[in-house]
Short mmCIF file of C-alpha atoms in Angstrom, two decimals:
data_model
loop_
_atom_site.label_atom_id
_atom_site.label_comp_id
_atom_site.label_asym_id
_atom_site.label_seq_id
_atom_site.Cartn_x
_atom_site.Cartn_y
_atom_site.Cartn_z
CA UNK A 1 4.31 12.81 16.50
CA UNK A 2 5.51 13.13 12.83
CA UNK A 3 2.82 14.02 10.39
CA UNK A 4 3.17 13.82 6.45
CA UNK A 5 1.69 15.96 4.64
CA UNK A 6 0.25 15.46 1.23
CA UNK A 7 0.71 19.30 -0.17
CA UNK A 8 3.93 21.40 -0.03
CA UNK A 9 2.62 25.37 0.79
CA UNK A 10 3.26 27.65 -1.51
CA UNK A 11 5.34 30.94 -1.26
CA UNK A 12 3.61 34.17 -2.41
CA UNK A 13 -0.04 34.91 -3.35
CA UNK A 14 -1.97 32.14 -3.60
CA UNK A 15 -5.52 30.64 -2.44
CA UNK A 16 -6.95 30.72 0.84
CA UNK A 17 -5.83 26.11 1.06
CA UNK A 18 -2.02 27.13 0.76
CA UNK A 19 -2.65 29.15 4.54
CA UNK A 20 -4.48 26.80 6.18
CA UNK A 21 -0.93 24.47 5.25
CA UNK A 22 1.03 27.03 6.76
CA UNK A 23 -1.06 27.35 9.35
CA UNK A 24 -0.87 23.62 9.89
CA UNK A 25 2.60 23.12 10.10
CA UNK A 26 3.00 26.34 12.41
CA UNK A 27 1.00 25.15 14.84
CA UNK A 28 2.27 21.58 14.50
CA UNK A 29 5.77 23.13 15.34
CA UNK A 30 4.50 25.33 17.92
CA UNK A 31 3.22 21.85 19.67
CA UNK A 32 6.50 20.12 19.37
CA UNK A 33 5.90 17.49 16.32
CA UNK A 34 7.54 17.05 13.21
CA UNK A 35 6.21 17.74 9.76
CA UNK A 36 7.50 15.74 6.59
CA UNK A 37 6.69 16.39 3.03
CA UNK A 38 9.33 13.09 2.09
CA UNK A 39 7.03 10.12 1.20
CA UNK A 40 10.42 7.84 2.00
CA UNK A 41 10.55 9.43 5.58
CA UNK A 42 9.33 7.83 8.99
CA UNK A 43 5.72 9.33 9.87
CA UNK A 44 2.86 8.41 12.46
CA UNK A 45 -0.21 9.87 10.75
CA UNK A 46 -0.86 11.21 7.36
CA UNK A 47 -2.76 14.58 6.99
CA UNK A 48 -4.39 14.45 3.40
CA UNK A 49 -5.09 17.93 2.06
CA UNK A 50 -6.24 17.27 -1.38
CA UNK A 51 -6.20 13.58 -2.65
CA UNK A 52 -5.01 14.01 -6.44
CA UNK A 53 -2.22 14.44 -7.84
CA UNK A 54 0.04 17.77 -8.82
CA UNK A 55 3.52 19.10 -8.51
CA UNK A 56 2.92 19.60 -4.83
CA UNK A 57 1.86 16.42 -3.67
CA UNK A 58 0.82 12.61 -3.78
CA UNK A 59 -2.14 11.22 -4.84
CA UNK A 60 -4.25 9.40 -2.73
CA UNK A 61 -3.36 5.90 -3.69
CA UNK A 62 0.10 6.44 -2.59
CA UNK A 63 -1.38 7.30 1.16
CA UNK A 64 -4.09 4.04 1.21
CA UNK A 65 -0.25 2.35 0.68
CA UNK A 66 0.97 3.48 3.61
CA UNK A 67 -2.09 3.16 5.57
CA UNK A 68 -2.77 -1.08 4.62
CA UNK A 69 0.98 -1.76 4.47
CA UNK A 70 1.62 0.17 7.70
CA UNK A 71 -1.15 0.72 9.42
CA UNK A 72 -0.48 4.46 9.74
CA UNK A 73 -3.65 6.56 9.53
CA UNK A 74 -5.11 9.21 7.53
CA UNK A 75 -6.63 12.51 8.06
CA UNK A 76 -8.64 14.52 5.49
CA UNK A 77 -9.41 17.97 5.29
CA UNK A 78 -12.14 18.84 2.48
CA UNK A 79 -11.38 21.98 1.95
CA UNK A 80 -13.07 21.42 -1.89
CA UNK A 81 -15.49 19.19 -3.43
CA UNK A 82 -14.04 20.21 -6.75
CA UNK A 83 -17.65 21.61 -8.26
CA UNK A 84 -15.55 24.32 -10.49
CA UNK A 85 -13.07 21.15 -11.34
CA UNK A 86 -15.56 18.71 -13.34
CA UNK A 87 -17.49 15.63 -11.64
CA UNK A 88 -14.55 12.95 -12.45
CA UNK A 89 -12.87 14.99 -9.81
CA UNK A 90 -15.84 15.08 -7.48
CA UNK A 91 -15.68 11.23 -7.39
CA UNK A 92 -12.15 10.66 -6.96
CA UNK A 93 -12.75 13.04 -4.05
CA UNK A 94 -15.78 10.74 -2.53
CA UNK A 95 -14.14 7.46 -3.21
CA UNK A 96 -11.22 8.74 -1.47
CA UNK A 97 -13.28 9.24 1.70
CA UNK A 98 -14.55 6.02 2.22
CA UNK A 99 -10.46 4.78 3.19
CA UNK A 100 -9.71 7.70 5.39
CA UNK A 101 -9.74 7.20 8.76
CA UNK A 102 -11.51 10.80 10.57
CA UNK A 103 -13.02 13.22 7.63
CA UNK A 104 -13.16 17.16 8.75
CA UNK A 105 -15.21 19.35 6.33
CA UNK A 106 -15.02 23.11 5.91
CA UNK A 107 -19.00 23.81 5.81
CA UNK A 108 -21.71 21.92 6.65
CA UNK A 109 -22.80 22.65 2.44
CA UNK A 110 -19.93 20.59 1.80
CA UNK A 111 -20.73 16.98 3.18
CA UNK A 112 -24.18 17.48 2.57
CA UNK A 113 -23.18 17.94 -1.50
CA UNK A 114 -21.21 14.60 -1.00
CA UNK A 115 -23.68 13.25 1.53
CA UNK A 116 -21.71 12.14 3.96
CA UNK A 117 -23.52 12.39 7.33
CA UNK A 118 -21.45 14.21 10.23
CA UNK A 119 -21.21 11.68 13.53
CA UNK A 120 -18.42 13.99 15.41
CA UNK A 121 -16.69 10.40 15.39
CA UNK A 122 -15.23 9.72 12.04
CA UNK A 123 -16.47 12.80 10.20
CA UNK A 124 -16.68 16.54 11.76
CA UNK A 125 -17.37 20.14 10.08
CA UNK A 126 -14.61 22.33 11.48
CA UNK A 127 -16.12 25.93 9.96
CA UNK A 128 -13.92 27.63 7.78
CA UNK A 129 -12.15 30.39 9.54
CA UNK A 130 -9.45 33.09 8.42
CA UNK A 131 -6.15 33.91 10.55
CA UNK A 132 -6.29 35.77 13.34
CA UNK A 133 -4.29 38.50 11.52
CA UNK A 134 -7.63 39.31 9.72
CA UNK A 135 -9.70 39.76 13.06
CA UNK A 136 -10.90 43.53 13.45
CA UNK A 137 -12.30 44.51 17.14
CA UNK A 138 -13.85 48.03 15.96
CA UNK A 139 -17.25 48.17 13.45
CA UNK A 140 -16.02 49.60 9.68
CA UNK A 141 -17.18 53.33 9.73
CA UNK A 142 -17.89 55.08 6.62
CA UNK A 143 -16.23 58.18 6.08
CA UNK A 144 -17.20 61.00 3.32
CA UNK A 145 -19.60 60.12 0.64
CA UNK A 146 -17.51 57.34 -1.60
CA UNK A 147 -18.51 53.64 -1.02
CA UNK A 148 -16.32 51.04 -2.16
CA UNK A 149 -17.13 47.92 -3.26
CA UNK A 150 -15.15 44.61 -3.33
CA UNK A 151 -14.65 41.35 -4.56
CA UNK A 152 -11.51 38.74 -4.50
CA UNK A 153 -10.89 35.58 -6.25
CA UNK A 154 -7.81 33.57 -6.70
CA UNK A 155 -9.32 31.71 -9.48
CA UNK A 156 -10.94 33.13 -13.20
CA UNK A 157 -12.87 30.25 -13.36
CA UNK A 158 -16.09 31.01 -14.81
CA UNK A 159 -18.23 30.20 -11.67
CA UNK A 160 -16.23 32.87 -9.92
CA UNK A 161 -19.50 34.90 -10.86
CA UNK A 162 -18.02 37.00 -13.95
CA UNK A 163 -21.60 37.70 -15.27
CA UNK A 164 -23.26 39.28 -12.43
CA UNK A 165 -19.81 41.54 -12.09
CA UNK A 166 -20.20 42.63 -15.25
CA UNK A 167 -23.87 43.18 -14.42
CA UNK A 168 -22.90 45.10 -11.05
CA UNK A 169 -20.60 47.03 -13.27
CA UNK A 170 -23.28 48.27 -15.71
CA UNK A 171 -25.51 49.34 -13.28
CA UNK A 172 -23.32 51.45 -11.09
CA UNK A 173 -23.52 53.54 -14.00
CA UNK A 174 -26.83 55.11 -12.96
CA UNK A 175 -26.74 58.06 -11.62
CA UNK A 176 -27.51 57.64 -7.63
CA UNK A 177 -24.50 55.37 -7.69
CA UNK A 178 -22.30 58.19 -8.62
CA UNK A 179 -19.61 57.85 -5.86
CA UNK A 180 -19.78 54.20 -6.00
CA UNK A 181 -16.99 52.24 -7.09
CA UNK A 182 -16.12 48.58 -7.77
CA UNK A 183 -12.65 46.39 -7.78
CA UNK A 184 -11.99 43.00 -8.15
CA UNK A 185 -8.65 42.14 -6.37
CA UNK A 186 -7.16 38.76 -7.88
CA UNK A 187 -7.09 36.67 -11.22
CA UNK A 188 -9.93 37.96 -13.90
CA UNK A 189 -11.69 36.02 -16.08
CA UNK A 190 -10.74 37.49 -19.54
CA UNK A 191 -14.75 38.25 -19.81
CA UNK A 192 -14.27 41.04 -17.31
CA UNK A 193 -15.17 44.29 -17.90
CA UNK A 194 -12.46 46.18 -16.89
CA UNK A 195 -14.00 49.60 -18.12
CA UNK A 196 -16.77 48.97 -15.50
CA UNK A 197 -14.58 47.15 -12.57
CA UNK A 198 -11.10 48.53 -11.37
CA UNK A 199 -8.55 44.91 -10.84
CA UNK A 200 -6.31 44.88 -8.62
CA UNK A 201 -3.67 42.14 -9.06
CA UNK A 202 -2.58 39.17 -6.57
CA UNK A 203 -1.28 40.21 -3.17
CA UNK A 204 -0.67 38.50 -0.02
CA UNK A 205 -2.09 38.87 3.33
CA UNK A 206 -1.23 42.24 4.30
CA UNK A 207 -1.71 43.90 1.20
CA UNK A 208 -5.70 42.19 1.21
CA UNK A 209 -6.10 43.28 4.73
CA UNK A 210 -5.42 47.04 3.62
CA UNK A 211 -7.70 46.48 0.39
CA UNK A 212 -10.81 45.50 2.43
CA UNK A 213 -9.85 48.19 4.89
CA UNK A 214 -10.38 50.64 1.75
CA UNK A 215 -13.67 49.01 1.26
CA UNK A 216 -17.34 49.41 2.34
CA UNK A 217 -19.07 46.08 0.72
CA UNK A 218 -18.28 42.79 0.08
CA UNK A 219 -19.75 40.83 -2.91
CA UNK A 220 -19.34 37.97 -3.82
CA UNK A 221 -21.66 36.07 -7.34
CA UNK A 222 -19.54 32.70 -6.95
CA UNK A 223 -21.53 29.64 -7.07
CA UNK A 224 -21.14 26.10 -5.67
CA UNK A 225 -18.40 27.43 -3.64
CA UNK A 226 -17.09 24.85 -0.94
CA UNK A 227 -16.38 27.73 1.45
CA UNK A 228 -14.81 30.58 0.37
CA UNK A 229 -12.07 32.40 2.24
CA UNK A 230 -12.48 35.40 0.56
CA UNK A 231 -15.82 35.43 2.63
CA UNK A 232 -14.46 34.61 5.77
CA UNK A 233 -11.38 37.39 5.23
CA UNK A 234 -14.33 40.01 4.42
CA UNK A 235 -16.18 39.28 7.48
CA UNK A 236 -13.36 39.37 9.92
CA UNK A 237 -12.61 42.96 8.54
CA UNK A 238 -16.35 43.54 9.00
CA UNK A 239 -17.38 44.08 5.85
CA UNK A 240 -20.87 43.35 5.18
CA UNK A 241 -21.30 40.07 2.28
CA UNK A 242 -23.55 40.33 -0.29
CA UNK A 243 -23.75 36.93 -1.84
CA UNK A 244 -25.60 34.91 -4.52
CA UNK A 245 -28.10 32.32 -4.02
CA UNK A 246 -26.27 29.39 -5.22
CA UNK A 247 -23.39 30.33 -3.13
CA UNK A 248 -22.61 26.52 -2.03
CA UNK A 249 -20.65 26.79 1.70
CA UNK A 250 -20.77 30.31 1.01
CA UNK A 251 -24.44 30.73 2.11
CA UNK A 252 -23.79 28.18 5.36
CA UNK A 253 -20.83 30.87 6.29
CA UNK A 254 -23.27 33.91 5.80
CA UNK A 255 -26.49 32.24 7.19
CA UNK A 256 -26.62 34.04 10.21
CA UNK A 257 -27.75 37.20 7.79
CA UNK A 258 -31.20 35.15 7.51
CA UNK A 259 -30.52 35.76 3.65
CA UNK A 260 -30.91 39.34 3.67
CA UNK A 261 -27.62 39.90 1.66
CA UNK A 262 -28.74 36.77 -0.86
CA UNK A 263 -29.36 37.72 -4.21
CA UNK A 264 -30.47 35.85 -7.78
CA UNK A 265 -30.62 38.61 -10.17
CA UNK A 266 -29.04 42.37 -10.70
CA UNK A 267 -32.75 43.58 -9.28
CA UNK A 268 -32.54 41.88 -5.87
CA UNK A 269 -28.73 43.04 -6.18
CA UNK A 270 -30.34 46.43 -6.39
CA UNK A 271 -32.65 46.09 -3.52
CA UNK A 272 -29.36 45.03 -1.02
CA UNK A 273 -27.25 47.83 -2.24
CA UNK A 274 -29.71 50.17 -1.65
CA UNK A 275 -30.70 48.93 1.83
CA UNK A 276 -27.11 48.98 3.12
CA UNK A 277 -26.20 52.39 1.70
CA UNK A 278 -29.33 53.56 3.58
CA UNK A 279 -28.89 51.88 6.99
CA UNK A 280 -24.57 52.13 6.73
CA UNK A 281 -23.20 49.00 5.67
CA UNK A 282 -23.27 47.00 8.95
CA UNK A 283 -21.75 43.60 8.96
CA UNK A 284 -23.80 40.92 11.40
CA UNK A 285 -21.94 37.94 11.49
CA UNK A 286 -19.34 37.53 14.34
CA UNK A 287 -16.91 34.94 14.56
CA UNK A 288 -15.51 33.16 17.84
CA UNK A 289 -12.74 31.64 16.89
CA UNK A 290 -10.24 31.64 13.48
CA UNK A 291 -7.93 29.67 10.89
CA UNK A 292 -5.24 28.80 14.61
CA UNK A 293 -7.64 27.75 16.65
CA UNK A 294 -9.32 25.39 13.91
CA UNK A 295 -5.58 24.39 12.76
CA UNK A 296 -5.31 23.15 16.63
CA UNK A 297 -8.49 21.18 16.13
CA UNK A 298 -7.51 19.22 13.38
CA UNK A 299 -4.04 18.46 15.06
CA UNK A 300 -6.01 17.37 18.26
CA UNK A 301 -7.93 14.57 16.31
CA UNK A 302 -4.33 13.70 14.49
CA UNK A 303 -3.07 13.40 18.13
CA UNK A 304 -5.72 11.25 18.94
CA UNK A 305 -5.26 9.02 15.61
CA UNK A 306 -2.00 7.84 16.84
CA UNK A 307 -2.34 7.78 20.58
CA UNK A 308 -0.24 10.89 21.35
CA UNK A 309 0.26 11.90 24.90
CA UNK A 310 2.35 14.75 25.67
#
């Protein structure tokens, strides 16, 4: 099987969509089939990764082409429903769906917000799930009196949650959060307060492994997130996530906490901090499976697109 793909990864630091490519084409490798990123190439099945245009890749008319002119299918991952993007992108997104031949959504949030209903036949939620590298087997343990806390964002966009950071900032300045400290590992918006928060520039995957190693707690105030690898990543290191209310896929990924961690204001914020630095900062969520397996799942239903037998 020959798959195109629709994106070109990325080298370097980038956001949690340029992995799962990797990923992809790893384990499409590792299973014997070809990958193309040549539009002019021979493929069987097209994997659609984000449906407009950019320097990386096609846009989605140029893949309904290929699918009416040559009957070769197409398989979408939403890995975005483009909330932080504006709501012309949104409907691209959800016009683009109606042509594409199996759907697989990162959170259950996600087709709900573009209400499509999940049938396991066309359209599937594969949850969003970070590499394997991430996994930890042993429970964080706390050592000496310092807490750490931690966010990560790839994007300054201002839904990224800038406000309540800057709201977390001012209030670790009482006095019982003496030895508490806050970073923000990524891209800042420019309305950080960087007298309050510590940043810590882009780095790839090793260098964010050692970071949450470092750290105690895991917040995160972006809203209308599809997912959120950053989560994921966090959870796998088991860090507990704080998270806000109108986290989008965020709060499916985190439901298991039964919304103890879910805040709407610095005073609930309050409240959560307090509780965890009193009971140890546990983390509760497990997962059973990561970003490979998940990779393998969507490659399975490609298989099946185009009548692949090994």
């Amino acid at each position: 099987m020959k798959v195109f793909m629709n994106r070109q990864p990325v080298e370097g630091p980038w956001g949690g969509g340029n992995r799962t490519l990797i990923t992809i084409v790893e384990r499409l490798k590792l299973r014997k089939h070809e990958v193309t990123f040549d539009i002019n190439d021979k493929f069987d099945v097209i994997y659609c990764n984000d449906p407009r245009p950019d320097n990386r890749g096609l846009r989605y008319e140029h893949l309904l082409y290929f699918k009416n002119s040559k009957q070769i299918p197409i398989f979408q991952r939403v890995g975005d429903v483009f909330y932080h993007r504006g709501p012309e992108n949104t409907e691209y997104l959800k016009e683009s769906l109606k042509y594409s031949d199996k759907i697989s959504f990162i959170t259950d949030w996600a087709a709900d917000f573009l209400e499509v209903k999940i049938d396991n036949k066309k359209t599937y939620v594969h949850e969003l799930r970070p590499p394997r590298i991430f996994f930890k087997e042993k429970e964080k343990q706390i050592k000496g009196n310092d807490i750490r806390i931690m966010t990560h964002h790839w994007s300054n966009n201002s839904l990224k949650g800038v406000d309540e950071y800057n709201e977390i900032g001012n209030l670790l300045k009482k006095e019982k959060y003496r030895n508490v400290k806050f970073f923000y590992m990524g891209r800042p918006s420019a309305k950080l307060n960087k007298s309050l928060i510590s940043v810590i520039p882009p780095h790839e995957t090793e260098s964010v492994i050692k970071e949450l190693d470092k750290s105690d707690i895991y917040v995160t105030a972006s809203k209308f997130e599809t997912g959120g690898n950053h989560v994921v990543e966090a959870i796998a290191r088991n860090l507990p996530v704080i998270y806000h209310e109108l986290g989008g896929g965020i709060n499916s990924i985190c439901r298991s906490n039964k919304d103890v961690l879910k805040f709407d204001c610095i005073e609930r914020f309050e409240q959560i901090l307090d509780n965890l630095l009193q009971s140890g900062c546990k983390n509760n969520i497990k997962f059973n499976n990561c970003l490979e397996d998940v990779c393998d799942q969507y490659i399975e239903i490609m298989e099946s697109l185009c009548n692949y037998q090994q």
